[in-house]
Coordinates of C-alpha atoms and ligand atoms in Angstrom, one line a residue:
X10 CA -2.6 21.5 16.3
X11 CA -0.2 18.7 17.6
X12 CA 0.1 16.4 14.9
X13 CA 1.6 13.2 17.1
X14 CA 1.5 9.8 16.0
X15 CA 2.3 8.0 19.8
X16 CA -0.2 7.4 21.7
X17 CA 0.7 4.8 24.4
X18 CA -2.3 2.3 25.7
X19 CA -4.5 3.8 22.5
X20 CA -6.0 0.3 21.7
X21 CA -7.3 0.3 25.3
X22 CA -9.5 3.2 24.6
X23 CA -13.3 2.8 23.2
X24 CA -13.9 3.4 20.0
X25 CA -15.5 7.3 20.6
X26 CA -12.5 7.9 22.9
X27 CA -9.7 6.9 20.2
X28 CA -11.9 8.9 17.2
X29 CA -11.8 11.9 20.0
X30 CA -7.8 11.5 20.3
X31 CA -7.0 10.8 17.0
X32 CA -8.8 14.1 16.4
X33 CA -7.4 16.0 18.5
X34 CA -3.9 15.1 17.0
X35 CA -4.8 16.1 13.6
X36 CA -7.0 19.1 13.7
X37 CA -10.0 17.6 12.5
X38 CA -13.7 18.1 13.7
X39 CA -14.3 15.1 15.6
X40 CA -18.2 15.8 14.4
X41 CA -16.9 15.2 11.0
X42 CA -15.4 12.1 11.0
X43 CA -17.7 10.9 13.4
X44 CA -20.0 11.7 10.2
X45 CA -17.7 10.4 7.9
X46 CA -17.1 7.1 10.0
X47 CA -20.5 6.1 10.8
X48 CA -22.4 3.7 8.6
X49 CA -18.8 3.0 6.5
X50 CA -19.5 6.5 4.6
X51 CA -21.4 5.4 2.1
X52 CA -24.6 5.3 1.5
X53 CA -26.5 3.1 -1.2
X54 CA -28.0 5.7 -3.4
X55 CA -24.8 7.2 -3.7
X56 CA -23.0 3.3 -4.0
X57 CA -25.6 3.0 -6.8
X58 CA -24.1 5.8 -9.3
X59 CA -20.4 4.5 -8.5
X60 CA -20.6 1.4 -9.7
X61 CA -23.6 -1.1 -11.0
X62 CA -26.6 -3.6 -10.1
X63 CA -25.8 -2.3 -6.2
X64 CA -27.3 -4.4 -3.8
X65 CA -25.5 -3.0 -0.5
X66 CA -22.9 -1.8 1.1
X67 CA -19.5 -4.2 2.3
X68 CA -17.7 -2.7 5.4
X69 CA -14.6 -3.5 6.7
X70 CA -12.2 -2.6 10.0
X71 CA -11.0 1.4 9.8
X72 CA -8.1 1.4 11.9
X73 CA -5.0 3.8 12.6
X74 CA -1.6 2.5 12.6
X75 CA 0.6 4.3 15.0
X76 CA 4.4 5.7 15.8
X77 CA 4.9 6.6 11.9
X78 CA 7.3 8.8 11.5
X79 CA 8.3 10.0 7.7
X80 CA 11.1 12.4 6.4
X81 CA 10.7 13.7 10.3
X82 CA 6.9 13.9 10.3
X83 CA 5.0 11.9 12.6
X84 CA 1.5 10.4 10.6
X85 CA -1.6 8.5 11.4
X86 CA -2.3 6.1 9.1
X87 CA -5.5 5.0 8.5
X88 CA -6.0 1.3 7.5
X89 CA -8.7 -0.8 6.5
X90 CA -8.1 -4.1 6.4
X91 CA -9.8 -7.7 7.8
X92 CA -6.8 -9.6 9.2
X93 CA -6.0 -9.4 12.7
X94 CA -2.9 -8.5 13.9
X95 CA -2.0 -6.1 10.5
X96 CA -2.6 -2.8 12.1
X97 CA -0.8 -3.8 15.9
X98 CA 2.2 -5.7 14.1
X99 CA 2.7 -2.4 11.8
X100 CA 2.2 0.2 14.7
X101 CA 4.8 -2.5 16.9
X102 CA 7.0 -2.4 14.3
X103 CA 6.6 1.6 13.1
X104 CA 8.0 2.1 16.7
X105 CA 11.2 0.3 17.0
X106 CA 11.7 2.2 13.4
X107 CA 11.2 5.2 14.8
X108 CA 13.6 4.8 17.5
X109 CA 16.0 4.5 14.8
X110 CA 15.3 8.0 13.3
X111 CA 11.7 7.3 11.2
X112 CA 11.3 6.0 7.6
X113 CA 13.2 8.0 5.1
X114 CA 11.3 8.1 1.4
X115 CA 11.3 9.6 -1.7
X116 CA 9.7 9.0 -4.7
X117 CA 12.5 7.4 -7.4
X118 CA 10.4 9.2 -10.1
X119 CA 7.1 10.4 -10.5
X120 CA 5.7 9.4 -13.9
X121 CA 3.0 7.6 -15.3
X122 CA 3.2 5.4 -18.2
X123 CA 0.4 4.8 -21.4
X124 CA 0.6 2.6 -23.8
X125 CA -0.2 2.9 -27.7
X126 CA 0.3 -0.2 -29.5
X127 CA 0.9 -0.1 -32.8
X128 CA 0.7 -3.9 -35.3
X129 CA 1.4 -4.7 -39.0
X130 CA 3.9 -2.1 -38.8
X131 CA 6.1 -3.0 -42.2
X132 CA 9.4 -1.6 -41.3
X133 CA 9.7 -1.4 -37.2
X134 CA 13.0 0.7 -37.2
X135 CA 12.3 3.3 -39.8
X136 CA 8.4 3.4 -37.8
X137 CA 10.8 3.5 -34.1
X138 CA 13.2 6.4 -36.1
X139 CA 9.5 8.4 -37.1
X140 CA 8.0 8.2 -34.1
X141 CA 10.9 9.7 -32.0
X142 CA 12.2 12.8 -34.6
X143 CA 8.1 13.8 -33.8
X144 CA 8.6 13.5 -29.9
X145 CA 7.7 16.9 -29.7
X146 CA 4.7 16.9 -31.8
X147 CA 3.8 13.7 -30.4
X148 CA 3.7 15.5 -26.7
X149 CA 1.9 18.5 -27.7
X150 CA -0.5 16.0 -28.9
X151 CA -0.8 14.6 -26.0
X152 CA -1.1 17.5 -24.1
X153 CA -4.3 19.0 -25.7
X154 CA -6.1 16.1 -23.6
X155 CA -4.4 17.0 -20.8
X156 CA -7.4 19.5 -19.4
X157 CA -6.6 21.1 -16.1
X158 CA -3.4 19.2 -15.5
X159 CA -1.1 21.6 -17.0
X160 CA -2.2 24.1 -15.1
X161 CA -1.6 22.0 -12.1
X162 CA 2.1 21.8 -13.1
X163 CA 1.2 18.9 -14.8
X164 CA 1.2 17.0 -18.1
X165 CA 3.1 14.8 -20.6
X166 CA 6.6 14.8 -20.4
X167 CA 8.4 12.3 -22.5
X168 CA 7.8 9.4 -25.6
X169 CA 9.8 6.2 -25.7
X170 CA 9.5 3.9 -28.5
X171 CA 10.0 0.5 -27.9
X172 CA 9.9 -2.2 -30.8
X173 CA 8.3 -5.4 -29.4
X174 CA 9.0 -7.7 -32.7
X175 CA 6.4 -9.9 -35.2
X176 CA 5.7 -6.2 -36.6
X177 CA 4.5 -4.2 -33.3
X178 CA 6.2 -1.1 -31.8
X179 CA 4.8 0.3 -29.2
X180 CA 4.5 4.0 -28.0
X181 CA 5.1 4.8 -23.9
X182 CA 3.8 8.5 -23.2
X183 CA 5.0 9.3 -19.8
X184 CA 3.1 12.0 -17.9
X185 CA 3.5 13.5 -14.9
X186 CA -0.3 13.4 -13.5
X187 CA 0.3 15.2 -10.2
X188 CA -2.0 15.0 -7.4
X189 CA -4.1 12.5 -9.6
X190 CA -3.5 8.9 -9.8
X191 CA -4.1 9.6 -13.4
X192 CA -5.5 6.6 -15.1
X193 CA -8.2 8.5 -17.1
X194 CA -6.1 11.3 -18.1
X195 CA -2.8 9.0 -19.2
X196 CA -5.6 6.9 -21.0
X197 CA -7.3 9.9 -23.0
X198 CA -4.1 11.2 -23.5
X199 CA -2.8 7.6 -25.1
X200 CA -5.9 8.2 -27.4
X201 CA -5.7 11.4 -28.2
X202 CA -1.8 10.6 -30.0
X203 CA -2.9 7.1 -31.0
X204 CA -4.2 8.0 -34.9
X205 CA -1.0 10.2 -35.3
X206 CA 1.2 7.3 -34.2
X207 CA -0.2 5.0 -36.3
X208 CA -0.1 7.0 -39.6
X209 CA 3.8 7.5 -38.2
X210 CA 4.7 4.2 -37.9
X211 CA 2.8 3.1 -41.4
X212 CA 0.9 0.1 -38.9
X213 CA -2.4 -0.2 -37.2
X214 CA -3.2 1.2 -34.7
X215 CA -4.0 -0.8 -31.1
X216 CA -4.7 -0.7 -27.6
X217 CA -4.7 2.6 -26.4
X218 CA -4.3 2.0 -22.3
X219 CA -1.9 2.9 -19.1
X220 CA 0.3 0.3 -17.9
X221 CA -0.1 -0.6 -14.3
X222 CA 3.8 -1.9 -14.5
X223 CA 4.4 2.0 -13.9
X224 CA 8.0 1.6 -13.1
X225 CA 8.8 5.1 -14.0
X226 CA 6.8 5.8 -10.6
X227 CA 8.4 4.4 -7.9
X228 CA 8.4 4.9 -4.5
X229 CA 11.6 4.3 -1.9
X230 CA 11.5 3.9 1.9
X231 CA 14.6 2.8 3.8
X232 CA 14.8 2.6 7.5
X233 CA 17.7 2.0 10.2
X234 CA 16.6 -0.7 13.7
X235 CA 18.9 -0.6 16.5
X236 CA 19.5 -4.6 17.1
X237 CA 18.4 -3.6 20.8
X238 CA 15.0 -2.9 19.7
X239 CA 14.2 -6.1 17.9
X240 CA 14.7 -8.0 21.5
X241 CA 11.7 -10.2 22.0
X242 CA 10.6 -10.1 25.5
X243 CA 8.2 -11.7 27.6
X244 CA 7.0 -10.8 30.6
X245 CA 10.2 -8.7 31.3
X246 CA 12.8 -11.7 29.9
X247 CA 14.2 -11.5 27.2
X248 CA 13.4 -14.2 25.2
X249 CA 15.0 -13.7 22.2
X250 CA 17.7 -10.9 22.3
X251 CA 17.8 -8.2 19.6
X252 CA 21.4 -10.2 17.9
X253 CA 19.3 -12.9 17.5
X254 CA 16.5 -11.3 15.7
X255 CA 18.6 -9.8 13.7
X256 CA 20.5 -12.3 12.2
X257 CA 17.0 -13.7 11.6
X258 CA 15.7 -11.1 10.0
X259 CA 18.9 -10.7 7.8
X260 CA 18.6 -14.7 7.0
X261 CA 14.6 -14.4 5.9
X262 CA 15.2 -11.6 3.4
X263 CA 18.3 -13.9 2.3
X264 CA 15.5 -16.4 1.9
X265 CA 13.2 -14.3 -0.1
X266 CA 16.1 -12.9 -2.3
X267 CA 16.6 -16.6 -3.3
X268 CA 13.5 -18.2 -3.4
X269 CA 10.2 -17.3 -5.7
X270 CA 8.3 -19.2 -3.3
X271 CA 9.3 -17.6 -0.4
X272 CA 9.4 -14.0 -2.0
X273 CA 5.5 -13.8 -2.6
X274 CA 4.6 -14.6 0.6
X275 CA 7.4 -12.1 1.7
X276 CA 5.7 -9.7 -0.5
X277 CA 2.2 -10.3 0.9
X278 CA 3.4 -9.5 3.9
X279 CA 4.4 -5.7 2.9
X280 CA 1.1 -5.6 0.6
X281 CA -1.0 -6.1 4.3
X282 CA 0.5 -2.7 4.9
X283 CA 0.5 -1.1 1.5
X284 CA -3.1 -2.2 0.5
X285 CA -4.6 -1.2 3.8
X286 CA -3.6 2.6 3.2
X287 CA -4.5 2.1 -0.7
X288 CA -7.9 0.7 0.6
X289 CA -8.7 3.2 3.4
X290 CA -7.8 6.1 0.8
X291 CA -9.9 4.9 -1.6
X292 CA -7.4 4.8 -4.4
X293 CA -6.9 1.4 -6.4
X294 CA -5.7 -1.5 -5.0
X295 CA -5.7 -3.6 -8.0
X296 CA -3.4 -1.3 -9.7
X297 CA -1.4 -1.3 -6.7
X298 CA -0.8 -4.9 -6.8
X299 CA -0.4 -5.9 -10.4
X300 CA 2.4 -3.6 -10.5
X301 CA 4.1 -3.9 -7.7
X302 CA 3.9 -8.2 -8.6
X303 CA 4.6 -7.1 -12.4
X304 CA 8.1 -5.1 -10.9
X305 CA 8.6 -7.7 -8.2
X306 CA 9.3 -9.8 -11.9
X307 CA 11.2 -7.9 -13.5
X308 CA 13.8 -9.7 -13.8
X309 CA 12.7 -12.3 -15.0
X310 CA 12.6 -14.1 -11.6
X311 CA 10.3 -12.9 -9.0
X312 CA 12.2 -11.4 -5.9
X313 CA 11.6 -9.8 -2.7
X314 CA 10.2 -5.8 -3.0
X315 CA 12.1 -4.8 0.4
X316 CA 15.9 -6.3 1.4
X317 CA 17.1 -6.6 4.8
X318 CA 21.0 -6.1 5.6
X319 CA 23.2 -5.5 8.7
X320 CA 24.8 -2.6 8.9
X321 CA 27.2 -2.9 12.0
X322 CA 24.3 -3.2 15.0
X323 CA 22.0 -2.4 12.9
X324 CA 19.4 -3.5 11.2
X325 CA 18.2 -1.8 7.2
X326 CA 15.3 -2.4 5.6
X327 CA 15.0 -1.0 1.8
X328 CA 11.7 -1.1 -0.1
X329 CA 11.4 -0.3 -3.7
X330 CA 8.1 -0.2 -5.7
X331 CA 5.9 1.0 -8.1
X332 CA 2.9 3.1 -6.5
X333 CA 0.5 5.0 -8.6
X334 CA -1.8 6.5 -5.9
X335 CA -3.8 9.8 -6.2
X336 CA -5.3 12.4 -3.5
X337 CA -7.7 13.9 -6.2
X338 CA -10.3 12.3 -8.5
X339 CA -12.1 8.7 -8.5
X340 CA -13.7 7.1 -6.0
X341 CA -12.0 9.5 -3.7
X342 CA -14.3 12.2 -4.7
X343 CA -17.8 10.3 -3.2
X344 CA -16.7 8.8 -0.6
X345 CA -16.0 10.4 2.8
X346 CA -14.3 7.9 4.4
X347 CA -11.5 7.8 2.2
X348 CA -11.3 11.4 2.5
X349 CA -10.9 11.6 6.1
X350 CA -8.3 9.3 5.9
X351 CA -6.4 11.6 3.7
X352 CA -7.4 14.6 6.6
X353 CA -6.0 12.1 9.6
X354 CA -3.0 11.6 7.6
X355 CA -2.6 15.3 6.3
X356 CA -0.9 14.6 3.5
X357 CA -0.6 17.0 0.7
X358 CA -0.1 15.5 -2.5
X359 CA -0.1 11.9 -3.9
X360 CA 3.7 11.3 -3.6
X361 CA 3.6 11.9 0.8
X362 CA 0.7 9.6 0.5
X363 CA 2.7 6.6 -1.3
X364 CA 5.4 7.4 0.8
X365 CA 3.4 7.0 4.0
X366 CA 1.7 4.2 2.5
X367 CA 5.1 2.1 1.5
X368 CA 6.6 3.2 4.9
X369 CA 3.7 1.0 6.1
X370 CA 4.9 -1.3 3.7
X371 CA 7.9 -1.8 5.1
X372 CA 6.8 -1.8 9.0
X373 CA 4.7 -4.8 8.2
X374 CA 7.3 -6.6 6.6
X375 CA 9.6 -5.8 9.3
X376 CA 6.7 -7.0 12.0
X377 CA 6.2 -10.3 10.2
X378 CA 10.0 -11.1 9.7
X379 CA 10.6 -10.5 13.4
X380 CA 7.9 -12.9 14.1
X381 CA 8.6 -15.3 11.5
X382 CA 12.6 -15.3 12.9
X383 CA 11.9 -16.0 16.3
X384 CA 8.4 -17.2 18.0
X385 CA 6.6 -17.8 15.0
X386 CA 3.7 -16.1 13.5
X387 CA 0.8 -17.9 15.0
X388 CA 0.9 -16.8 18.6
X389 CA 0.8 -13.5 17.8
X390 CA -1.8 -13.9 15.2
X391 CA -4.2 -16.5 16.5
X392 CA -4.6 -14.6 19.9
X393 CA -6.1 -11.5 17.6
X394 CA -7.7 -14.1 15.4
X395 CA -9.7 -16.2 18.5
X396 CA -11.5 -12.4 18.8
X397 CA -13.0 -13.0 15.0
X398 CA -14.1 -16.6 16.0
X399 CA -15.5 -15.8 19.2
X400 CA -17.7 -13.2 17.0
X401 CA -18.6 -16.0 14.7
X402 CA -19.3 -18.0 16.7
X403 CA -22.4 -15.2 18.3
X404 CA -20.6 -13.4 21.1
X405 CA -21.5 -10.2 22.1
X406 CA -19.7 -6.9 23.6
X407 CA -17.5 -7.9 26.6
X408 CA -18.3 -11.8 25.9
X409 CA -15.8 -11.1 22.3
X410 CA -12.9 -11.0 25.2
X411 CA -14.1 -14.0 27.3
X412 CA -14.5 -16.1 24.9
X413 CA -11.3 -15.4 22.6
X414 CA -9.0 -15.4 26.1
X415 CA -11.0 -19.1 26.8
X416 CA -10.1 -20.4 23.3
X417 CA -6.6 -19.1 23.4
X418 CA -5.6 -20.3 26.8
X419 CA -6.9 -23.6 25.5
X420 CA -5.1 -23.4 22.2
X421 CA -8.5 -24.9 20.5
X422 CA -8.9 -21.7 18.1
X423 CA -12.2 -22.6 16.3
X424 CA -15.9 -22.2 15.9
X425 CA -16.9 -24.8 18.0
X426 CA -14.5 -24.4 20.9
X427 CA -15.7 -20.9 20.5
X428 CA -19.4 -22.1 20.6
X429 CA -19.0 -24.0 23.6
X430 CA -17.1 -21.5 25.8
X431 CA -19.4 -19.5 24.9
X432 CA -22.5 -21.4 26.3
X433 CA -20.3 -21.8 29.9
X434 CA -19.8 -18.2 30.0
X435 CA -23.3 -17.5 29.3
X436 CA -24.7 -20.3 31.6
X437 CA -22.2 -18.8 34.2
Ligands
LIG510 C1 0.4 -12.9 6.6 O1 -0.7 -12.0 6.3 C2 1.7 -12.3 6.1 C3 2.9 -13.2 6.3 O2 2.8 -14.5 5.8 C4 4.1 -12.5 5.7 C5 5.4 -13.2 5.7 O3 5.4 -14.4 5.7 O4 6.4 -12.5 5.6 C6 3.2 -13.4 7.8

């Protein structure tokens, strides 16, 4: 089994011919995911007991990013996403990475946090000094709710107390959920201790819930660009040499470090990546994103999630973030798409995935910078866009092409250009 992750001239091939590669590479049984890929995966009676009032089905674009290499190992990574140019930019810029030795991550920690809030509490401090001498208590507790995740290696791990003021303290249970993403156990767990904590802390007793700001399970990626590879190029000219870019690059992280404004949409741009993994592994993407926003804040003044710096020629990306992601349980469970994604990737446990997944993080933020600092994001993107226009606007198979090349060439990216080019090609 060769698990590779180049595959020169790939978006050349048909669709059957890429599944058949992309196979190949991982070990899977191309009859399998040809299953598992056809139709989106799920069908609507089994829609109907995952969520309510189903009318349908919703499918987007499955693609593979390509040239990830993590901690040494070379990954597909499956992506569903609807904007052009996410999965190209990514794989463009998961290759000048990988020239420079491959992402490195780690998880910072590994912990999941719930929250017990506790209100009308008379004396806060002697309720904060209660609640921690019965940490231990508190945790076995905790961990009678913990069902099969102990055995797993699992379980709660640790209570903080934190006094928020106007008579409310609340209780963090941090647990370490595993392979799970864990927001049904960390919840049952907060319920199962939330009575006991109350009658601790003399107050009443509240919300019982995890927090998506799970800061105590963070993910880091850092990876090293030769200044050579950033050189833009055009049709064998250099256009922009890799210096250049650089610089740029150094100067729009600068930009984001300093500016709120300017750090969302900088942070957008490593969500494309991030959310098209969390999406295609059917884990939850609005968990993703209020926490990584939530810790983006933390300061008190939203800043950048990944920093750029030069380190002599080089280039050095660092992405920090909070990633709660699981391989086991939820949606994950009913639907096969998301579980061939996890077999394409071949990760083993939740913390590869969020590396894998913040790795392509950090290769879409380094594609978008590099654009951003030299040509400009809209060639790139409005080529691969004029293909989703020439398909609204009713073109078929090998028209698509036509027509997009036609509307690009013309710079007149819209329906109607699209509309009329197609009619010459068609009249023709
Ligand atoms: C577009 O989806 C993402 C960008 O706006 C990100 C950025 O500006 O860094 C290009």
């Amino acid at each position: 089994m060769s698990q590779g992750s180049r595959f020169p001239g790939f978006y050349k091939l048909s669709i059957d011919e890429r599944r058949e590669r992309v196979c190949k590479a991982s070990g899977l049984d191309p009859a399998d995911f040809n299953q598992a890929l056809t139709g989106g995966g799920l069908d609507p009676s089994t829609a109907d007991k995952v969520v309510e009032n189903v009318l349908g089905i919703y499918g987007l674009p499955f693609g593979v990013a390509l040239n990830v290499r993590v901690n040494g190992t070379d990954r597909l990574v499956p992506m569903v996403v609807e904007e052009p140019s996410v999965i190209a930019a990514a794989s463009n810029a998961a290759k000048m990475i990988r020239a420079g030795g491959g992402f490195e991550a780690q998880m910072a920690e590994d912990l999941m946090i719930s929250q017990v809030q506790l209100y009308d509490v008379p004396d806060r401090a002697s309720a904060v000094r209660k609640l921690e001498a019965h940490r231990q208590e508190l945790l076995e507790l905790a961990a009678t709710a913990a069902g099969g995740l102990i055995a797993r290696g699992g379980g709660p791990r640790e209570i903080e107390v934190r006094d928020l003021g106007d008579g409310c303290v609340v209780v963090h249970l941090l647990v370490d959920c595993r392979d799970a993403m864990g927001a049904n156990l960390v919840n049952g767990m907060a319920e199962q201790i939330g009575p006991r904590a109350a009658e601790l802390a003399k107050g009443k007793l509240g919300l019982r819930i995890l927090s998506n700001l799970c800061d105590r399970r963070r993910v880091h990626v850092r990876c090293r660009v030769h200044a050579k590879a950033l050189t833009l190029s055009r049709g064998g000219h250099v256009v922009v040499p890799g210096e250049e870019v650089l610089d740029g690059i150094v100067q729009a992280s600068r930009f984001a470090e300093l500016d709120p404004y300017r750090a969302a949409t900088h942070n957008k741009g490593i969500m494309n990546g991030v959310d098209a993994v969390v999406l295609a592994t059917g884990n939850d993407f609005r968990a993703v994103e209020a926490g990584a926003h939530a810790y983006a804040a933390r300061s008190g003044r939203y800043a950048p999630l990944a920093v750029w710096r030069r380190d002599g020629a080089d280039l050095i990306g660092e992405l920090e973030m909070p990633l709660a992601l699981g391989i086991v349980g939820g949606t994950l469970r009913v639907h096969p798409v998301a579980r061939a994604a996890l077999a394409l990737m071949r990760v083993e446990s939740a913390s590869e995935l969020s590396q894998v997944a913040a790795s392509a993080g950090l290769a879409s933020n380094l594609a978008a910078l590099r654009a951003l600092a030299t040509e400009g994001i809209q060639r790139g993107h409005m080529s691969l866009h004029a293909r989703s226009v020439a398909i609204a606007a009713g073109a078929l198979g090998d028209e698509v092409e036509a027509v997009a090349q036609d509307i690009a060439v013309a710079g007149q990216i819209n329906v109607d250009a699209a509309e009329q080019a197609l009619a010459r090609i068609r009249n023709a």
